[in-house]
Every structure is written in C-alpha cells, then in structure tokens.
PDB file of C-alpha atoms and ligand atoms in Angstrom:
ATOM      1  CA  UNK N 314      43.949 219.424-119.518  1.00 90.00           C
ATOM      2  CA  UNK N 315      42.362 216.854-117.434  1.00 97.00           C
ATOM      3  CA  UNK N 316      38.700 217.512-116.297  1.00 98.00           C
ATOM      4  CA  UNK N 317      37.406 215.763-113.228  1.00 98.00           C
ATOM      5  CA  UNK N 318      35.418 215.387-110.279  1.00 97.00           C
ATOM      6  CA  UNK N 319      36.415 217.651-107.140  1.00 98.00           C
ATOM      7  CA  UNK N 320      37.788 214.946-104.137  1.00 97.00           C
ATOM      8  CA  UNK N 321      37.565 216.072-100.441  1.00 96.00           C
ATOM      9  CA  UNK N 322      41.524 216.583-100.391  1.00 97.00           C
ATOM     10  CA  UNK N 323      41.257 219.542-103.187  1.00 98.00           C
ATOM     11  CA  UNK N 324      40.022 222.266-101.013  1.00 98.00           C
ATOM     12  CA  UNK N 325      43.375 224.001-100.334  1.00 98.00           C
ATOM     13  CA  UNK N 326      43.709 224.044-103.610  1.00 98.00           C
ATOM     14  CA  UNK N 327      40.487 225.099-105.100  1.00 98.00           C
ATOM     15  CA  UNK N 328      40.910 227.898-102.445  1.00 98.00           C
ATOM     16  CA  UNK N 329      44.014 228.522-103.908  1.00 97.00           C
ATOM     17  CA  UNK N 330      42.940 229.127-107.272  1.00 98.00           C
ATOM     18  CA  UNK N 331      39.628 230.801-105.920  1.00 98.00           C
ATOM     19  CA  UNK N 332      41.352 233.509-104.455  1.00 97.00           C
ATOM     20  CA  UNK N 333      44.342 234.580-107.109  1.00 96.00           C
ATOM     21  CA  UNK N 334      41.455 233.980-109.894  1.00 97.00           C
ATOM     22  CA  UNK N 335      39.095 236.476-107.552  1.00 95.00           C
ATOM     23  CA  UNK N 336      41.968 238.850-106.866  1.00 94.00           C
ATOM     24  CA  UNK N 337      43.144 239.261-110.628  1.00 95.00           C
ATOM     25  CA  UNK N 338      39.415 239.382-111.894  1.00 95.00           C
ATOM     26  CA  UNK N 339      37.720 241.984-109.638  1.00 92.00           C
ATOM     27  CA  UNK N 340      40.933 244.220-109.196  1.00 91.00           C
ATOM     28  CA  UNK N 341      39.637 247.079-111.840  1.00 88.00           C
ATOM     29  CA  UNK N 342      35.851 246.080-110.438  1.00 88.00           C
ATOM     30  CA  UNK N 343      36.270 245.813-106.597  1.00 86.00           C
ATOM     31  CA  UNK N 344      38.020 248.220-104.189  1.00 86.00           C
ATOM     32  CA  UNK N 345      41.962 246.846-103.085  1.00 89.00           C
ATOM     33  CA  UNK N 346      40.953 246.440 -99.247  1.00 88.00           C
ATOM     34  CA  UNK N 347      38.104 244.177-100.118  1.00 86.00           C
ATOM     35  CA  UNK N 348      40.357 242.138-102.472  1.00 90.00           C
ATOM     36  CA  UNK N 349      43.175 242.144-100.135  1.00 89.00           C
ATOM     37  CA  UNK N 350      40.927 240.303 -97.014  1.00 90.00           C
ATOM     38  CA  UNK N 351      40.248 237.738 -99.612  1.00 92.00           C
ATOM     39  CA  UNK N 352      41.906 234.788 -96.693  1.00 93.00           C
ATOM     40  CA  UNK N 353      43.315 231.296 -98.116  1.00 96.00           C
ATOM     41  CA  UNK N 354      42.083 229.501 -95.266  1.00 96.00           C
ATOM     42  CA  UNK N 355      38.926 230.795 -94.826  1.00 96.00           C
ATOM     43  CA  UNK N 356      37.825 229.913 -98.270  1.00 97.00           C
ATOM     44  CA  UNK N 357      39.871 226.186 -97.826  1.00 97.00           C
ATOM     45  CA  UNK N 358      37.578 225.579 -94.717  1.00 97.00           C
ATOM     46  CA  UNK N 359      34.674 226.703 -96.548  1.00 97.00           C
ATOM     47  CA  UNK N 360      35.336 224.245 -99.713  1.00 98.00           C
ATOM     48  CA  UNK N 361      36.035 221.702 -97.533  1.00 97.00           C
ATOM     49  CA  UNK N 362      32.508 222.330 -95.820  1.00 97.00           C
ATOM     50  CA  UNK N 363      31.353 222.459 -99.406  1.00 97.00           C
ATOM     51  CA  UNK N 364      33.483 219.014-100.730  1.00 97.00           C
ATOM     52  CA  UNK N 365      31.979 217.165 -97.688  1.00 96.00           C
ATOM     53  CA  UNK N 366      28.269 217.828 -99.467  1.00 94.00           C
ATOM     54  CA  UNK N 367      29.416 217.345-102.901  1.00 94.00           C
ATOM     55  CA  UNK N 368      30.964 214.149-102.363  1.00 93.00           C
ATOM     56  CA  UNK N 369      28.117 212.289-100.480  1.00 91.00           C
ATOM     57  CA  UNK N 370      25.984 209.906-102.630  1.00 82.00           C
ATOM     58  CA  UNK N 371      22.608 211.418-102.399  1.00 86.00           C
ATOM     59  CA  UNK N 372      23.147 215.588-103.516  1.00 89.00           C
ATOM     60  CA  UNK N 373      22.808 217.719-106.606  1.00 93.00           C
ATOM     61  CA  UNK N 374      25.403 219.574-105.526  1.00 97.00           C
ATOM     62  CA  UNK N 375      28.561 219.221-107.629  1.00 97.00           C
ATOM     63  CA  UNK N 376      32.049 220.073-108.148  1.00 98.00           C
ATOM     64  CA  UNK N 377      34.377 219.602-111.074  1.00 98.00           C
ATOM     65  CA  UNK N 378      38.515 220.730-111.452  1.00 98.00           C
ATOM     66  CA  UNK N 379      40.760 221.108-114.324  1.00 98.00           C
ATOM     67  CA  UNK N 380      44.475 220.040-113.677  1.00 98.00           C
ATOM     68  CA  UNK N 381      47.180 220.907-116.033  1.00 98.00           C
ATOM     69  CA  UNK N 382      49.495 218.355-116.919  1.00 97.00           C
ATOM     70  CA  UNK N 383      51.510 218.323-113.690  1.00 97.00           C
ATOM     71  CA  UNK N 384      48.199 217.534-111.740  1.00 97.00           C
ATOM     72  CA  UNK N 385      47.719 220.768-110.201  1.00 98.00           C
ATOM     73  CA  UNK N 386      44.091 222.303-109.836  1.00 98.00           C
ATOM     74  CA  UNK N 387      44.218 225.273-112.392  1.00 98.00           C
ATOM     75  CA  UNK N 388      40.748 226.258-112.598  1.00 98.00           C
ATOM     76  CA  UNK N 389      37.122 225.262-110.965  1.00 98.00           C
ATOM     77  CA  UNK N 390      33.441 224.876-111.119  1.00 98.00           C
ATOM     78  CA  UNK N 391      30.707 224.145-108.690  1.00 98.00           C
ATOM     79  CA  UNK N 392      26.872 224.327-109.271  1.00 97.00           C
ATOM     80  CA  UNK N 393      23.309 222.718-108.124  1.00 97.00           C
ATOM     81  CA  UNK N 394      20.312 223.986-107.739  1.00 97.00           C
ATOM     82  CA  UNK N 395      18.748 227.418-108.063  1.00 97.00           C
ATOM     83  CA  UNK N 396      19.415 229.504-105.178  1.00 96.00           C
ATOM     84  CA  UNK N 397      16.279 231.807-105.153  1.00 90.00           C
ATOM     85  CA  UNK N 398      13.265 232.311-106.699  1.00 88.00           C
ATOM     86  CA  UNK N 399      14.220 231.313-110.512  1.00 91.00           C
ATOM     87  CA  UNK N 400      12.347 229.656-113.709  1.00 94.00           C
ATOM     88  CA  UNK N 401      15.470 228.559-114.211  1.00 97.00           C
ATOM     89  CA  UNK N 402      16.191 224.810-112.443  1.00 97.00           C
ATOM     90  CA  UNK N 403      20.192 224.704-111.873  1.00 97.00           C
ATOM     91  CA  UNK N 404      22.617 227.396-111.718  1.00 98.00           C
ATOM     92  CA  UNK N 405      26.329 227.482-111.646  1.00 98.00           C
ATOM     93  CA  UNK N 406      27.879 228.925-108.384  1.00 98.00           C
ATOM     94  CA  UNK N 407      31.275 229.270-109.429  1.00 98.00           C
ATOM     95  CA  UNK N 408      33.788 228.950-111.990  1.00 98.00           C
ATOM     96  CA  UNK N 409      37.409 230.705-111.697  1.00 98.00           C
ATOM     97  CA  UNK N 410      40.294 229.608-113.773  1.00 98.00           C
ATOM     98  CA  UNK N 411      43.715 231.065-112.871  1.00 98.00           C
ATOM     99  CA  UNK N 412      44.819 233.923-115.515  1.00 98.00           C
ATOM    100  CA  UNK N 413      47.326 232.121-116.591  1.00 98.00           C
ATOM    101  CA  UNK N 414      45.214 229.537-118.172  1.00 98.00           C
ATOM    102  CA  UNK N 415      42.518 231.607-119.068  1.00 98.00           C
ATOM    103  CA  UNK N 416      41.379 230.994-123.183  1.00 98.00           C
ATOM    104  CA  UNK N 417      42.550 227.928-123.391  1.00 98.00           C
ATOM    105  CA  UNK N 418      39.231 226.645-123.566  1.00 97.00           C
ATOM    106  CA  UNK N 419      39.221 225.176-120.163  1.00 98.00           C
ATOM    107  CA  UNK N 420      35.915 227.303-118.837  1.00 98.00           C
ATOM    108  CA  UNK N 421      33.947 225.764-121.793  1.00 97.00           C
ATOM    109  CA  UNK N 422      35.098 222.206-120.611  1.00 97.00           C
ATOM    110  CA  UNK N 423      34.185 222.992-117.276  1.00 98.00           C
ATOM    111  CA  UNK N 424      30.451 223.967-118.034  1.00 98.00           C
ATOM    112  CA  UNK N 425      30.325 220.956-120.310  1.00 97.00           C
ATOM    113  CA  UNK N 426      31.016 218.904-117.046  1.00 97.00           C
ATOM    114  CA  UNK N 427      28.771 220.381-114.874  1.00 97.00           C
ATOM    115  CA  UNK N 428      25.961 220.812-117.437  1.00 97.00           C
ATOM    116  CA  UNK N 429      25.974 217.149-118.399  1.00 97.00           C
ATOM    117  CA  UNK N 430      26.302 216.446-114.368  1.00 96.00           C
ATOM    118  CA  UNK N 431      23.370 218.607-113.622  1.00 97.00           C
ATOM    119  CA  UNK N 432      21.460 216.974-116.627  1.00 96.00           C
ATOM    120  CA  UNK N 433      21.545 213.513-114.892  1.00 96.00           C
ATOM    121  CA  UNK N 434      20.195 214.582-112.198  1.00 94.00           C
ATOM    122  CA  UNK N 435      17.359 216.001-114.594  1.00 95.00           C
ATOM    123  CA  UNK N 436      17.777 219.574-114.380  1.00 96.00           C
ATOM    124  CA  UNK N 437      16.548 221.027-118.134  1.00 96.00           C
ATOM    125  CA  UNK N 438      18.009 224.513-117.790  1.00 98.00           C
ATOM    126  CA  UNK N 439      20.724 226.331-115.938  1.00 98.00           C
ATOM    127  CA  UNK N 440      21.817 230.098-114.798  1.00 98.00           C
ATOM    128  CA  UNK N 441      24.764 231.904-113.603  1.00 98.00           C
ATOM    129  CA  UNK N 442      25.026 235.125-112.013  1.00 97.00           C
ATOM    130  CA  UNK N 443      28.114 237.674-112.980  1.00 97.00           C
ATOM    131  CA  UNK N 444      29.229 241.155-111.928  1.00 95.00           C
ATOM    132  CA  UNK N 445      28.938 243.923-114.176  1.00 94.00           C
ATOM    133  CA  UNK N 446      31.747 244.937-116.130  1.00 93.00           C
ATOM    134  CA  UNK N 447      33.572 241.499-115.997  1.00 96.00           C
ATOM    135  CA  UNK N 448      35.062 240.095-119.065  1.00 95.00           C
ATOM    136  CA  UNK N 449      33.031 236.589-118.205  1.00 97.00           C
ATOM    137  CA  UNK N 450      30.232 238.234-119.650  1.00 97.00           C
ATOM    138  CA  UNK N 451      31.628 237.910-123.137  1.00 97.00           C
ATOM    139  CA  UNK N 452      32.803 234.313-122.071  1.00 98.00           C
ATOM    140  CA  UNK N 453      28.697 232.895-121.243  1.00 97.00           C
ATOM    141  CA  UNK N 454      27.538 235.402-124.459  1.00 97.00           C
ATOM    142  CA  UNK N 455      30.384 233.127-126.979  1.00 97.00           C
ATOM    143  CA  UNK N 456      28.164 230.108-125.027  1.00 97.00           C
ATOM    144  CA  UNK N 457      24.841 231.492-126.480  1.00 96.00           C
ATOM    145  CA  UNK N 458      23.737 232.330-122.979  1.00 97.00           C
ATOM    146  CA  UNK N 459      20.681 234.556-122.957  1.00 97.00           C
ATOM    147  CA  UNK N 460      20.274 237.595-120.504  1.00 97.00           C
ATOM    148  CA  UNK N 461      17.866 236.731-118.658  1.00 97.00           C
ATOM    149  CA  UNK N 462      17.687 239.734-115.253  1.00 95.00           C
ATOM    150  CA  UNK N 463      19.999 241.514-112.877  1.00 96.00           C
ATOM    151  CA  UNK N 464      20.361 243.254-109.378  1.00 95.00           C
ATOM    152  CA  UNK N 465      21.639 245.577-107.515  1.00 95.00           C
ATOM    153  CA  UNK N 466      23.615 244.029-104.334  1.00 92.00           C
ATOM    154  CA  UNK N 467      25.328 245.598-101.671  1.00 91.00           C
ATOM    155  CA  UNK N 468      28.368 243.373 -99.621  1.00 81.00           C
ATOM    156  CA  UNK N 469      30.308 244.275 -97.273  1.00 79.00           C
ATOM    157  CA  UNK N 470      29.289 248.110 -98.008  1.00 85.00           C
ATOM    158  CA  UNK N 471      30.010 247.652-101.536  1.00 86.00           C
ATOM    159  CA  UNK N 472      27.371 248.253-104.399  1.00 91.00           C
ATOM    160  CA  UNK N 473      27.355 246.520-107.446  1.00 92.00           C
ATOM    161  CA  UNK N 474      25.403 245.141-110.076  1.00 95.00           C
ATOM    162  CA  UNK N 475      25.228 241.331-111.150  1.00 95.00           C
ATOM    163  CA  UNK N 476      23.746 240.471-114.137  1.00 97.00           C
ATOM    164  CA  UNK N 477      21.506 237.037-115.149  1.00 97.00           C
ATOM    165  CA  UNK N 478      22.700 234.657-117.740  1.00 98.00           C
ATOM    166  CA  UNK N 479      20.590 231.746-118.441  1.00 98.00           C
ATOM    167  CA  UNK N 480      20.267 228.660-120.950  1.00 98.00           C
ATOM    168  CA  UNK N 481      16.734 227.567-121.279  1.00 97.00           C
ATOM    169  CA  UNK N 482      17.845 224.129-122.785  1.00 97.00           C
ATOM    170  CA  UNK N 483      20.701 222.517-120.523  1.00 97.00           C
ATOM    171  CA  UNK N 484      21.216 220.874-124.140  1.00 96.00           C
ATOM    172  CA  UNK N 485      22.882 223.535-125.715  1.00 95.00           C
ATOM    173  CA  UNK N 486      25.823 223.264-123.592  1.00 96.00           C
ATOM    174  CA  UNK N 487      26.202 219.809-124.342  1.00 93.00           C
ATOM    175  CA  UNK N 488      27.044 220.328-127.851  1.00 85.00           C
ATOM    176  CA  UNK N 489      29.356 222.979-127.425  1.00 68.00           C
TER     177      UNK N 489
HETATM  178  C1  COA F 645      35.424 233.556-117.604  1.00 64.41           C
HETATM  179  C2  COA F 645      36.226 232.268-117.634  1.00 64.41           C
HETATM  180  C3  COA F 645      35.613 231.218-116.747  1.00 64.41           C
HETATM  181  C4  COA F 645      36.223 231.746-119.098  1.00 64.41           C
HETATM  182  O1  COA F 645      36.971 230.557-119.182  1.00 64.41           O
HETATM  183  P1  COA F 645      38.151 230.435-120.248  1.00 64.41           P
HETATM  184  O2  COA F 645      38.742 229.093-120.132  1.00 64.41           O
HETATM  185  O3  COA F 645      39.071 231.593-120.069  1.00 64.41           O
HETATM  186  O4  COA F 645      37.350 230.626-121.603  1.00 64.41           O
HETATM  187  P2  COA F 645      37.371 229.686-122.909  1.00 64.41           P
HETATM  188  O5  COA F 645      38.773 229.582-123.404  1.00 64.41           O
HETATM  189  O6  COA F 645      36.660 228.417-122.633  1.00 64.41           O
HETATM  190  O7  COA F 645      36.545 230.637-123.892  1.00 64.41           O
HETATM  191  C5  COA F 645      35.492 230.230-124.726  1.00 64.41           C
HETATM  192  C6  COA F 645      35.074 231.434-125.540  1.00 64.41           C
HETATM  193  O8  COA F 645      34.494 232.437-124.704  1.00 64.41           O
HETATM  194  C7  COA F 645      34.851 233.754-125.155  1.00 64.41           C
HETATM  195  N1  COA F 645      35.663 234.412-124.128  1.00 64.41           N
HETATM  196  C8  COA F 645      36.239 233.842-123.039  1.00 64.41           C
HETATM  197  N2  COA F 645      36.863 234.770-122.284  1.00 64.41           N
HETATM  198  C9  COA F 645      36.694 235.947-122.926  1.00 64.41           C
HETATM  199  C10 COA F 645      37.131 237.267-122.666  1.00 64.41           C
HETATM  200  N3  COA F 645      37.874 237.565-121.589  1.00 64.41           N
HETATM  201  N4  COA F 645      36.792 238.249-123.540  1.00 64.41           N
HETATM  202  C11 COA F 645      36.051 237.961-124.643  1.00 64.41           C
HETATM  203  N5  COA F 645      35.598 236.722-124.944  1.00 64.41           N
HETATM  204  C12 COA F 645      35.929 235.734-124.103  1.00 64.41           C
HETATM  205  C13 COA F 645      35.652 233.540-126.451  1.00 64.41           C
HETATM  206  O9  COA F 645      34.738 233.541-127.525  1.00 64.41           O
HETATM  207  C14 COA F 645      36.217 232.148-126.233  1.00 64.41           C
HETATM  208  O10 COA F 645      36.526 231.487-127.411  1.00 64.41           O
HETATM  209  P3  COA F 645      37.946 231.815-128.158  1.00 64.41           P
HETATM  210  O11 COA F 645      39.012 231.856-127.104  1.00 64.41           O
HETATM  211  O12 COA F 645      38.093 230.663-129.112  1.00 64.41           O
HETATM  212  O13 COA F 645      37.775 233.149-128.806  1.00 64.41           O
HETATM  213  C15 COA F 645      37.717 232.490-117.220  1.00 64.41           C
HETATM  214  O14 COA F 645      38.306 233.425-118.095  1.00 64.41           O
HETATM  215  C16 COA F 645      37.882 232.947-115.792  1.00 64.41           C
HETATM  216  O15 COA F 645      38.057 232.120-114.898  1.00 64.41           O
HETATM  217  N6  COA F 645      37.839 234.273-115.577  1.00 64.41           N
HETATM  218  C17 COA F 645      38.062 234.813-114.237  1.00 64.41           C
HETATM  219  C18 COA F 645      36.994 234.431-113.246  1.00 64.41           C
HETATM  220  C19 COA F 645      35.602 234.803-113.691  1.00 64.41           C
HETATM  221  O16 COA F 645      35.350 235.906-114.161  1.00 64.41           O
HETATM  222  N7  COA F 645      34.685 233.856-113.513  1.00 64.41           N
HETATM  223  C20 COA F 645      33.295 234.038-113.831  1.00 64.41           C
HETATM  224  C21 COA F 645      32.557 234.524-112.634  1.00 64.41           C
HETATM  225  S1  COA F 645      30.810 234.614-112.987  1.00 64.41           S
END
C-alpha cells in the first residue's frame, strides 16, 4: 500500500471513497435518507476546494491517500489545526478507508503520515472527533488514544453524540 500526499487531481476520488466509506460506516448509526443524499459531486467540489488549500506552500492544512497496488485511492486522511476551543493543538478531520480494505493496517499508516506532517509544522498533540457507536472507536483506543470529552450535535435534524479522542504527545503516534 502506497502512502502519499493528496494532489489537486484526487478529489473525485477521495470523494469517491468518502462517500461509500460514509455510507457503509453510518448505515446501522444514521437514518437511510440522510445516507442516501450523501452526493459524489458535491463532496468532489468540496475536496477540490479543500486540495486547492492543502497544496499551497504556506498551510497546516494537510492531506494524505493510500493507493492499492493498481494506484487507486482506497482510503484517506486530512487534518490541521484545532477547530474550536481545544488544549489540544491539531486534530484530524477525516479518515475513511473503503470496507474492503479496512484492517489491513492502512488507518494506522495514515495517522502515522499526518501525525509526523502535523509534527513539522510543530504541533505537540492531536484530537479526533467520532460518532458514538462506531467501530473507529476501538480503532483510536488500539492507538492508545485517551478520551478526552464529547457532545451532543444535532445535523440536519439528526441527534447524535460524538465523542473526543486525544493524544497529548503527537510522539506516540510516531512509534506506532
Ligand atoms: C476506523 C478506520 C480508519 C481504521 O483503519 P483500519 O485500516 O481499518 O485499521 P488498522 O488495520 O490500521 O487497525 C489498527 C488496529 O486498530 C484496531 N481496530 C481497527 N478497526 C477496528 C474495529 N473495527 N474493531 C475493533 N478494533 C479495530 C485493531 O486493534 C487493529 O489492529 P489489528 O487489526 O492488528 O487487530 C477504518 O476502519 C475506517 O475507515 N472505518 C470507516 C470510517 C470511519 O469510521 N472513520 C473514522 C471516522 S472518525
């Protein structure tokens, strides 16, 4: 599996995987009709909005893929700063690997990317918020992730709760 940096012409595919991923995670979490609005060009114009910011010179915005062997986009990551009142410096945004390639190890690679990313540009520790009742939970716990808050939200008339995972020392994923 081949980790890299995310280049302006990815978006359609990041989309790609950003939507399936979404659809097969949240479909025992999230009601059908939300999950079925979930558009492939909405979210390709938005990651290309996204792209155009990570790929400039000056940002701390960043946004790694892994491609299987056949150089398709199979999973994604994107962090940068906190968004929000945090103690916590960095934070990832997102990070969805198509089921398919799920355990393969490929979400650990990807937060040893962006962790060591987000460490050059001297962030110490990072968060990530993720909705109740999703297996990811297990995923950031195996990554000695600490659990650190979390809120009630409401979107689109839908309530949930997202929980805080956080890693005080940005080190810790560097090792893993
Ligand atoms: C969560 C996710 C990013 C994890 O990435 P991954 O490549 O599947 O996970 P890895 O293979 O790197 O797993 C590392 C360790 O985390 C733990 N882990 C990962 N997924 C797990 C799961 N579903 N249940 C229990 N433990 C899990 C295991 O200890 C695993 O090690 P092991 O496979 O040797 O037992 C990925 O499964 C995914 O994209 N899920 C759907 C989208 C999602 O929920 N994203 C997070 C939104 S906040």
């Amino acid at each position: 599996m081949n980790i890299r940096e995310a280049k302006l012409e990815d978006a359609a595919a990041i989309a790609f995987v950003h939507v399936d991923s979404s659809q097969t995670t949240y479909r025992d979490l999230l009601p059908n009709d939300h999950l079925n609005k979930f558009s492939y060009k909405k979210r390709a114009n938005n990651w290309k909005n996204s792209l155009n910011v990570s790929t400039k010179a000056q940002t701390n915005y960043f946004i790694y893929v892994a491609e299987n062997p056949m150089g398709e986009i199979v999973g994604f990551i994107d962090g940068g700063l906190v968004r929000g009142d945090s103690t916590y410096q960095g934070e990832i945004y997102a990070l969805y690997i198509l089921e398919a390639y799920q355990r393969k190890g490929i979400g650990r690679s990807l937060i040893k990317a962006i962790a060591l990313r987000l460490s050059q540009s001297r962030l110490t520790s990072i968060m990530v918020w993720v909705l109740a009742g999703n297996p990811a939970v297990q995923f950031y716990q195996a990554l000695d992730a600490q659990r650190i808050g979390q809120k009630l939200i409401k979107t689109r008339g839908i309530e949930c709760t997202k929980i805080a995972y956080g890693w005080n020392d940005i080190q810790v994923l560097l090792t893993e």
